[in-house]
Amino acid sequence: MYETPFHEQPLDNITFLVTGGAGFIGSNIVEYLLKYSVKKVRTLDNYSNGFRKNLALFAGDSRLEIMDGDIRDAAVCAAACAGVDVVLHEAALGSVPRSIKDPVLTNDVNVGGFVQMLTAAKDAGVKRFVYAASSSTYGDHPGLPKVEDRIGKPLSPYAVTKYANELYADVFGRTYGMEIIGLRYFNIFGPRQDPGGAYAAVIPLFIDAILQNQPPTLNGDGGQTRDFTFVENCVQANIRAALVQNPAALNQVYNIAVGDRTSLVEMYDILREEAGSDLAPKFGPDRAGDIRDSLADISKANNLLGYDPKVRIREGLRQTLEWFKANQEFIQARD
Ligand SMILES: NC(=O)c1ccc[n+]([C@@H]2O[C@H](COP(=O)([O-])OP(=O)(O)OC[C@H]3O[C@@H](n4cnc5c(N)ncnc54)[C@H](O)[C@@H]3O)[C@@H](O)[C@H]2O)c1
C-alpha cells in the first residue's frame, strides 16, 4: 500500500499529531507518514478501541512518539499538541449502535474530547487541524448523491456528535482564526480494521465470517447501498487536507468517498468471488439509526483538495481480504 505519494512538498519539516493513532484509520495515516519521511509523528490514544499492536508495527522508528492518554483530559491534550504543526484528529467512539446503547459516553468522547482537542490545538498554535467527520451527518436527507451543504436531521446520537464537531470546528475557525478541515468519511474499510467486538463494521465482519466459514448476518434485505471507501483513499484525503494552501479550501467540510454505490449483497458477492467462497449469508432485522442508501458527490474534495481516490471497491476488497488472510495471528493477538 501507499506506493504512490499524495504530496509534492517534503514532510521532513512537519510534526504531526494523530489522535486515535492506534486505531484503524489512524494507524494507516501513521504508516503513510513514516513511509514518506515525516519529521515526527506523535500518536495519542487510550486504546479503548485501538490496539497497541497496530503501532508496534513501527516500533523502533525514532520519528514515532506514542503517547497514552484520553482526549477528554485537558492536560493530556495540551501535552499532545505541544510542538505540533498539524493535528489529524481521528480519536472518537465510532458505531451507531454503540451510541444508541450509551449516548452519554459517545457524547463525552466525541464532543467533549473534540472540544478539548480543538482548544489545546488553538492554545498550542497548531497550524492546521484536520478531523474525522462522518457521512452520518446527512441523516434523513433523501437526496443522492450527498452534497456537503444539503443535510437532514441526524438519525442517531453518533450522528449528532459528528455534526456537533462540524459546528464547533466552524465556530473555532471563525472565532480564533484557526485553519480547520472536516472530512466526512463514507464507510472506510481496509487493513487493521477490527473484526471483533459488538460494534465491528460490516466489511471486517464479513471477511472474518468468510475466513472462519461461518455465514455472516446481513441486516435487512441487504439491498442497502453504501459508498464503500478503501482506507488508502481516506489517508490521501488527510494528507491533502493537511497540506493544502488554497485559502478557499480551509474551514470547510468535504465528502471523502469514491463516488460509487454498492449494495451490501453486491459487496458480499465481490468478497465471495475474491475469496473463492460459496458461503450463503443469513438475513437479520434492519438496524436502528441506519440510512437506506448512501452515495457521495466528491467533486468538492476533488476541486479544492485535489482529492482523487485511486482504489475502487473491488481492488480495495481484494487487498483487504489478502491482508486479513495473511494476518490472522496478528488479529487474534492484538491487545
Ligand atoms: N471507519 C469508518 O467507516 C468511519 C466513517 C466515518 C467516520 N469515521 C471516524 O473516523 C475516526 C477513526 O475511525 P476508525 O474507523 O479508525 O475507528 P477506530 O475505533 O479504529 O479508531 C478510533 C481510535 O480512537 C481511540 N479513542 C477512542 N476514544 C478515545 C479517547 N477518549 N481518548 C483517546 N483515544 C480514544 C480508540 O482507542 C481508537 O484507537 C473516528 O472519528 C470515526 O468516528 C470512521
Short mmCIF file of C-alpha atoms and ligand atoms in Angstrom, two decimals:
data_model
loop_
_atom_site.label_atom_id
_atom_site.label_comp_id
_atom_site.label_asym_id
_atom_site.label_seq_id
_atom_site.Cartn_x
_atom_site.Cartn_y
_atom_site.Cartn_z
CA MET A 1 0.00 0.00 0.00
CA TYR A 2 0.91 3.67 -0.31
CA GLU A 3 3.14 3.01 -3.32
CA THR A 4 2.42 6.49 -4.70
CA PRO A 5 2.76 9.62 -2.55
CA PHE A 6 -0.16 12.04 -2.30
CA HIS A 7 2.00 15.06 -1.61
CA GLU A 8 4.52 17.07 -3.59
CA GLN A 9 6.18 19.05 -0.81
CA PRO A 10 8.53 17.32 1.65
CA LEU A 11 7.17 16.20 5.03
CA ASP A 12 10.54 16.27 6.78
CA ASN A 13 9.87 19.68 8.35
CA ILE A 14 6.38 18.84 9.68
CA THR A 15 5.41 17.38 13.05
CA PHE A 16 2.03 15.61 13.08
CA LEU A 17 -0.20 14.53 15.92
CA VAL A 18 -2.54 11.67 15.04
CA THR A 19 -5.20 11.17 17.72
CA GLY A 20 -6.71 7.70 17.65
CA GLY A 21 -3.38 6.69 16.11
CA ALA A 22 -3.67 3.11 17.40
CA GLY A 23 -6.99 2.69 15.62
CA PHE A 24 -7.78 1.55 12.11
CA ILE A 25 -7.61 4.82 10.15
CA GLY A 26 -5.11 6.48 12.50
CA SER A 27 -2.56 3.67 12.17
CA ASN A 28 -2.88 3.78 8.38
CA ILE A 29 -2.12 7.52 8.45
CA VAL A 30 0.91 6.82 10.67
CA GLU A 31 2.11 4.17 8.21
CA TYR A 32 1.93 6.67 5.34
CA LEU A 33 3.69 9.45 7.25
CA LEU A 34 6.56 7.21 8.31
CA LYS A 35 6.90 5.79 4.82
CA TYR A 36 7.27 9.30 3.40
CA SER A 37 9.89 10.73 5.73
CA VAL A 38 7.83 12.81 8.09
CA LYS A 39 9.89 14.79 10.61
CA LYS A 40 7.93 13.41 13.52
CA VAL A 41 4.57 11.81 14.24
CA ARG A 42 3.07 11.60 17.70
CA THR A 43 0.06 9.42 18.42
CA LEU A 44 -2.44 9.90 21.23
CA ASP A 45 -4.75 7.03 22.12
CA ASN A 46 -6.40 5.47 25.16
CA TYR A 47 -6.73 2.06 23.43
CA SER A 48 -10.44 1.82 24.21
CA ASN A 49 -10.96 0.55 20.66
CA GLY A 50 -7.50 0.73 19.16
CA PHE A 51 -4.59 -1.66 19.64
CA ARG A 52 -1.03 -1.05 20.78
CA LYS A 53 -0.05 -3.73 18.31
CA ASN A 54 -1.21 -1.55 15.40
CA LEU A 55 1.67 0.76 16.33
CA ALA A 56 4.11 -1.98 17.37
CA LEU A 57 4.50 -2.50 13.63
CA PHE A 58 6.51 0.73 13.56
CA ALA A 59 8.38 0.17 16.83
CA GLY A 60 11.95 1.36 16.86
CA ASP A 61 11.30 4.21 14.44
CA SER A 62 12.66 7.23 16.29
CA ARG A 63 10.29 9.56 14.42
CA LEU A 64 7.28 7.93 16.11
CA GLU A 65 6.30 9.07 19.61
CA ILE A 66 3.50 7.08 21.21
CA MET A 67 1.53 8.94 23.87
CA ASP A 68 -1.04 7.14 26.03
CA GLY A 69 -3.94 9.29 27.17
CA ASP A 70 -7.53 10.38 26.86
CA ILE A 71 -8.77 13.24 24.69
CA ARG A 72 -11.23 14.16 27.45
CA ASP A 73 -8.28 15.24 29.63
CA ALA A 74 -7.23 18.87 29.00
CA ALA A 75 -3.67 18.36 30.30
CA VAL A 76 -3.19 15.34 28.05
CA CYS A 77 -4.44 17.26 25.02
CA ALA A 78 -2.12 20.19 25.82
CA ALA A 79 0.90 17.89 26.10
CA ALA A 80 -0.08 16.09 22.90
CA CYS A 81 -0.35 19.35 20.92
CA ALA A 82 2.95 20.85 22.15
CA GLY A 83 5.33 21.44 19.25
CA VAL A 84 2.87 20.08 16.69
CA ASP A 85 2.27 21.65 13.25
CA VAL A 86 -0.68 19.54 12.09
CA VAL A 87 -3.30 17.62 14.07
CA LEU A 88 -5.12 14.77 12.35
CA HIS A 89 -7.93 14.07 14.80
CA GLU A 90 -9.25 10.52 14.43
CA ALA A 91 -9.98 9.61 18.07
CA ALA A 92 -13.66 9.01 18.71
CA LEU A 93 -16.12 6.29 19.60
CA GLY A 94 -17.48 5.07 16.29
CA SER A 95 -20.59 2.95 15.72
CA VAL A 96 -24.23 3.98 15.57
CA PRO A 97 -25.42 1.03 17.74
CA ARG A 98 -22.85 1.86 20.45
CA SER A 99 -24.13 5.43 20.56
CA ILE A 100 -27.73 4.23 20.87
CA LYS A 101 -26.69 1.96 23.77
CA ASP A 102 -24.58 4.62 25.52
CA PRO A 103 -25.24 8.13 24.24
CA VAL A 104 -23.59 9.77 27.26
CA LEU A 105 -20.23 8.10 26.72
CA THR A 106 -20.31 8.71 22.95
CA ASN A 107 -21.08 12.37 23.57
CA ASP A 108 -18.36 12.70 26.24
CA VAL A 109 -15.66 11.38 23.92
CA ASN A 110 -16.85 12.64 20.56
CA VAL A 111 -17.99 16.11 21.59
CA GLY A 112 -16.24 16.75 24.93
CA GLY A 113 -12.97 15.27 23.70
CA PHE A 114 -13.26 17.11 20.41
CA VAL A 115 -13.61 20.49 22.09
CA GLN A 116 -10.66 19.67 24.38
CA MET A 117 -8.55 18.86 21.34
CA LEU A 118 -9.61 21.97 19.43
CA THR A 119 -8.84 24.13 22.47
CA ALA A 120 -5.45 22.52 23.03
CA ALA A 121 -4.59 22.96 19.35
CA LYS A 122 -5.58 26.63 19.49
CA ASP A 123 -3.54 27.26 22.64
CA ALA A 124 -0.50 25.46 21.21
CA GLY A 125 -0.65 27.46 17.95
CA VAL A 126 -1.16 24.35 15.79
CA LYS A 127 -1.23 25.45 12.13
CA ARG A 128 -3.78 23.00 10.76
CA PHE A 129 -6.46 20.86 12.39
CA VAL A 130 -8.00 18.12 10.24
CA TYR A 131 -10.72 15.96 11.77
CA ALA A 132 -12.77 12.87 11.02
CA ALA A 133 -16.35 13.91 10.33
CA SER A 134 -18.96 11.45 9.08
CA SER A 135 -21.48 10.76 6.34
CA SER A 136 -23.95 10.12 9.18
CA THR A 137 -24.39 13.91 9.25
CA TYR A 138 -26.63 13.55 6.16
CA GLY A 139 -29.17 11.87 8.45
CA ASP A 140 -32.64 11.66 6.95
CA HIS A 141 -31.92 13.87 3.91
CA PRO A 142 -33.20 11.79 0.99
CA GLY A 143 -31.05 13.35 -1.77
CA LEU A 144 -28.46 11.27 -3.66
CA PRO A 145 -25.65 11.82 -4.26
CA LYS A 146 -24.92 13.57 -0.97
CA VAL A 147 -23.70 17.14 -1.40
CA GLU A 148 -21.96 18.84 1.50
CA ASP A 149 -24.40 21.68 2.14
CA ARG A 150 -27.59 19.59 1.98
CA ILE A 151 -28.02 17.68 5.23
CA GLY A 152 -31.03 16.34 7.09
CA LYS A 153 -31.75 15.53 10.73
CA PRO A 154 -29.31 13.16 12.46
CA LEU A 155 -30.64 9.61 12.95
CA SER A 156 -28.50 8.57 15.94
CA PRO A 157 -26.61 10.01 18.92
CA TYR A 158 -23.38 9.25 17.00
CA ALA A 159 -24.57 11.39 14.09
CA VAL A 160 -25.39 14.23 16.49
CA THR A 161 -21.83 14.14 17.87
CA LYS A 162 -20.27 14.23 14.41
CA TYR A 163 -22.48 17.13 13.36
CA ALA A 164 -21.64 18.92 16.62
CA ASN A 165 -17.95 18.54 15.66
CA GLU A 166 -18.64 20.41 12.44
CA LEU A 167 -20.45 23.19 14.28
CA TYR A 168 -17.60 23.58 16.79
CA ALA A 169 -15.00 23.48 14.03
CA ASP A 170 -16.79 26.24 12.18
CA VAL A 171 -17.03 28.41 15.28
CA PHE A 172 -13.38 27.83 16.27
CA GLY A 173 -12.31 28.71 12.72
CA ARG A 174 -14.22 31.97 12.74
CA THR A 175 -13.66 32.93 16.38
CA TYR A 176 -9.99 32.07 16.76
CA GLY A 177 -8.78 32.21 13.15
CA MET A 178 -7.83 28.54 13.12
CA GLU A 179 -7.32 26.54 9.91
CA ILE A 180 -9.66 23.55 10.23
CA ILE A 181 -10.85 20.98 7.73
CA GLY A 182 -13.51 18.31 8.30
CA LEU A 183 -13.54 15.09 6.29
CA ARG A 184 -16.90 13.35 6.11
CA TYR A 185 -15.83 9.75 5.73
CA PHE A 186 -18.17 7.30 3.98
CA ASN A 187 -17.76 3.65 5.18
CA ILE A 188 -13.98 3.35 5.25
CA PHE A 189 -12.52 -0.18 5.13
CA GLY A 190 -9.12 -1.82 4.85
CA PRO A 191 -6.22 -3.46 6.70
CA ARG A 192 -6.24 -3.27 10.52
CA GLN A 193 -10.00 -2.57 10.79
CA ASP A 194 -11.24 -4.51 13.81
CA PRO A 195 -13.49 -7.51 13.05
CA GLY A 196 -14.06 -8.16 16.77
CA GLY A 197 -16.47 -6.88 19.41
CA ALA A 198 -20.12 -5.97 19.35
CA TYR A 199 -19.65 -2.89 17.18
CA ALA A 200 -17.49 -4.15 14.33
CA ALA A 201 -18.05 -2.64 10.89
CA VAL A 202 -19.62 -4.72 8.16
CA ILE A 203 -16.63 -5.42 5.89
CA PRO A 204 -14.23 -6.83 8.52
CA LEU A 205 -17.18 -8.81 9.93
CA PHE A 206 -17.93 -10.34 6.53
CA ILE A 207 -14.28 -11.09 5.81
CA ASP A 208 -13.88 -12.70 9.21
CA ALA A 209 -17.02 -14.77 8.61
CA ILE A 210 -15.76 -15.98 5.22
CA LEU A 211 -12.35 -16.87 6.62
CA GLN A 212 -13.97 -18.77 9.53
CA ASN A 213 -16.53 -20.31 7.13
CA GLN A 214 -19.38 -19.03 9.33
CA PRO A 215 -22.30 -17.37 7.49
CA PRO A 216 -22.45 -13.62 8.22
CA THR A 217 -25.71 -11.87 9.00
CA LEU A 218 -26.83 -9.13 6.62
CA ASN A 219 -29.06 -6.59 8.33
CA GLY A 220 -32.35 -6.12 6.49
CA ASP A 221 -32.64 -7.36 2.92
CA GLY A 222 -29.04 -6.47 2.04
CA GLY A 223 -30.22 -4.00 -0.58
CA GLN A 224 -28.92 -1.04 1.43
CA THR A 225 -26.26 0.82 -0.54
CA ARG A 226 -23.04 2.44 0.63
CA ASP A 227 -20.13 4.33 -0.90
CA PHE A 228 -17.50 1.93 0.47
CA THR A 229 -14.11 3.63 0.58
CA PHE A 230 -10.73 1.94 0.81
CA VAL A 231 -8.57 3.38 3.59
CA GLU A 232 -5.80 4.42 1.21
CA ASN A 233 -8.23 6.97 -0.27
CA CYS A 234 -9.01 8.22 3.23
CA VAL A 235 -5.31 8.63 4.01
CA GLN A 236 -4.92 10.56 0.77
CA ALA A 237 -7.67 12.95 1.87
CA ASN A 238 -5.96 13.54 5.22
CA ILE A 239 -2.61 14.27 3.61
CA ARG A 240 -4.13 16.66 1.09
CA ALA A 241 -6.16 18.43 3.78
CA ALA A 242 -3.07 18.73 5.97
CA LEU A 243 -1.03 20.38 3.23
CA VAL A 244 -3.47 22.34 1.05
CA GLN A 245 -2.59 26.02 0.80
CA ASN A 246 -5.57 27.40 -1.15
CA PRO A 247 -7.41 29.68 1.35
CA ALA A 248 -10.75 28.71 -0.23
CA ALA A 249 -10.13 25.10 0.84
CA LEU A 250 -9.84 25.95 4.54
CA ASN A 251 -12.61 25.84 7.15
CA GLN A 252 -14.73 23.57 5.01
CA VAL A 253 -16.10 20.04 5.23
CA TYR A 254 -15.66 17.50 2.44
CA ASN A 255 -17.18 14.20 1.41
CA ILE A 256 -14.48 11.53 1.40
CA ALA A 257 -15.64 8.54 -0.60
CA VAL A 258 -15.22 7.10 -4.08
CA GLY A 259 -18.48 8.17 -5.70
CA ASP A 260 -19.67 4.59 -6.31
CA ARG A 261 -22.70 2.91 -4.80
CA THR A 262 -22.66 -0.77 -3.85
CA SER A 263 -25.32 -2.76 -2.01
CA LEU A 264 -24.39 -4.99 0.93
CA VAL A 265 -25.31 -8.06 -1.14
CA GLU A 266 -23.11 -6.89 -4.03
CA MET A 267 -20.24 -6.17 -1.66
CA TYR A 268 -20.59 -9.61 -0.10
CA ASP A 269 -20.67 -11.21 -3.56
CA ILE A 270 -17.39 -9.48 -4.52
CA LEU A 271 -15.81 -10.76 -1.31
CA ARG A 272 -17.03 -14.29 -2.00
CA GLU A 273 -15.69 -14.18 -5.55
CA GLU A 274 -12.31 -12.88 -4.42
CA ALA A 275 -12.15 -15.45 -1.62
CA GLY A 276 -13.44 -18.32 -3.77
CA SER A 277 -16.21 -18.95 -1.23
CA ASP A 278 -19.83 -20.02 -1.79
CA LEU A 279 -20.89 -19.36 1.81
CA ALA A 280 -24.51 -18.09 1.79
CA PRO A 281 -25.30 -15.21 4.19
CA LYS A 282 -28.13 -15.11 6.73
CA PHE A 283 -30.54 -12.19 6.81
CA GLY A 284 -31.42 -10.38 10.05
CA PRO A 285 -33.61 -7.43 11.04
CA ASP A 286 -32.94 -3.84 9.93
CA ARG A 287 -30.68 -1.86 12.26
CA ALA A 288 -31.97 1.23 14.07
CA GLY A 289 -30.36 4.51 13.10
CA ASP A 290 -29.17 3.32 9.69
CA ILE A 291 -29.96 5.03 6.41
CA ARG A 292 -31.07 3.02 3.39
CA ASP A 293 -28.81 4.49 0.74
CA SER A 294 -25.60 6.45 0.68
CA LEU A 295 -23.53 7.83 -2.17
CA ALA A 296 -21.20 10.81 -2.15
CA ASP A 297 -20.63 13.62 -4.57
CA ILE A 298 -16.86 14.03 -4.21
CA SER A 299 -16.43 16.97 -6.57
CA LYS A 300 -15.82 19.49 -3.76
CA ALA A 301 -12.88 17.49 -2.36
CA ASN A 302 -11.62 16.94 -5.89
CA ASN A 303 -11.80 20.64 -6.80
CA LEU A 304 -10.46 22.17 -3.59
CA LEU A 305 -8.20 19.49 -2.11
CA GLY A 306 -7.14 17.73 -5.31
CA TYR A 307 -8.55 14.53 -3.76
CA ASP A 308 -8.62 11.79 -6.39
CA PRO A 309 -9.46 8.33 -5.00
CA LYS A 310 -7.48 5.72 -6.88
CA VAL A 311 -8.73 2.48 -5.35
CA ARG A 312 -12.23 1.28 -6.24
CA ILE A 313 -14.22 -1.20 -4.21
CA ARG A 314 -13.16 -4.49 -5.83
CA GLU A 315 -9.46 -3.71 -5.64
CA GLY A 316 -9.85 -2.43 -2.06
CA LEU A 317 -11.75 -5.56 -1.00
CA ARG A 318 -9.13 -7.74 -2.66
CA GLN A 319 -6.30 -6.01 -0.78
CA THR A 320 -8.23 -6.10 2.49
CA LEU A 321 -9.02 -9.79 2.14
CA GLU A 322 -5.36 -10.54 1.38
CA TRP A 323 -4.30 -8.61 4.46
CA PHE A 324 -6.79 -10.44 6.70
CA LYS A 325 -5.70 -13.80 5.32
CA ALA A 326 -2.04 -13.01 5.88
CA ASN A 327 -2.54 -11.54 9.36
CA GLN A 328 -4.86 -13.94 11.20
CA GLU A 329 -2.38 -14.38 14.03
CA PHE A 330 -1.80 -10.66 14.33
CA ILE A 331 -5.57 -10.03 14.51
CA GLN A 332 -6.14 -12.69 17.20
CA ALA A 333 -3.24 -11.46 19.34
CA ARG A 334 -3.92 -7.73 19.34
CA ASP A 335 -4.40 -6.16 22.76
N1 LIG B 1 -14.35 3.73 9.75
C1 LIG B 1 -15.34 4.42 9.18
O1 LIG B 1 -16.01 3.94 8.26
C2 LIG B 1 -15.66 5.83 9.63
C3 LIG B 1 -16.70 6.51 8.99
C4 LIG B 1 -16.99 7.82 9.40
C5 LIG B 1 -16.24 8.41 10.38
N2 LIG B 1 -15.24 7.71 11.00
C6 LIG B 1 -14.46 8.37 12.05
O2 LIG B 1 -13.09 8.17 11.79
C7 LIG B 1 -12.37 8.16 13.02
C8 LIG B 1 -11.48 6.92 13.09
O3 LIG B 1 -12.30 5.78 12.99
P1 LIG B 1 -11.74 4.30 12.90
O4 LIG B 1 -12.65 3.57 11.99
O5 LIG B 1 -10.29 4.31 12.68
O6 LIG B 1 -12.09 3.77 14.38
P2 LIG B 1 -11.14 3.10 15.50
O7 LIG B 1 -12.05 2.77 16.63
O8 LIG B 1 -10.33 2.02 14.90
O9 LIG B 1 -10.18 4.30 15.90
C9 LIG B 1 -10.52 5.27 16.86
C10 LIG B 1 -9.39 5.35 17.86
O10 LIG B 1 -9.71 6.36 18.83
C11 LIG B 1 -9.28 5.87 20.10
N3 LIG B 1 -10.06 6.54 21.14
C12 LIG B 1 -11.38 6.37 21.43
N4 LIG B 1 -11.71 7.13 22.49
C13 LIG B 1 -10.59 7.80 22.87
C14 LIG B 1 -10.30 8.71 23.91
N5 LIG B 1 -11.25 9.09 24.77
N6 LIG B 1 -9.05 9.20 24.00
C15 LIG B 1 -8.06 8.80 23.15
N7 LIG B 1 -8.28 7.92 22.15
C16 LIG B 1 -9.52 7.42 22.02
C17 LIG B 1 -9.57 4.38 20.05
O11 LIG B 1 -8.86 3.65 21.02
C18 LIG B 1 -9.16 4.05 18.63
O12 LIG B 1 -7.79 3.69 18.54
C19 LIG B 1 -13.41 8.27 14.11
O13 LIG B 1 -13.52 9.63 14.47
C20 LIG B 1 -14.68 7.81 13.44
O14 LIG B 1 -15.84 8.35 14.05
C21 LIG B 1 -14.93 6.43 10.64
#
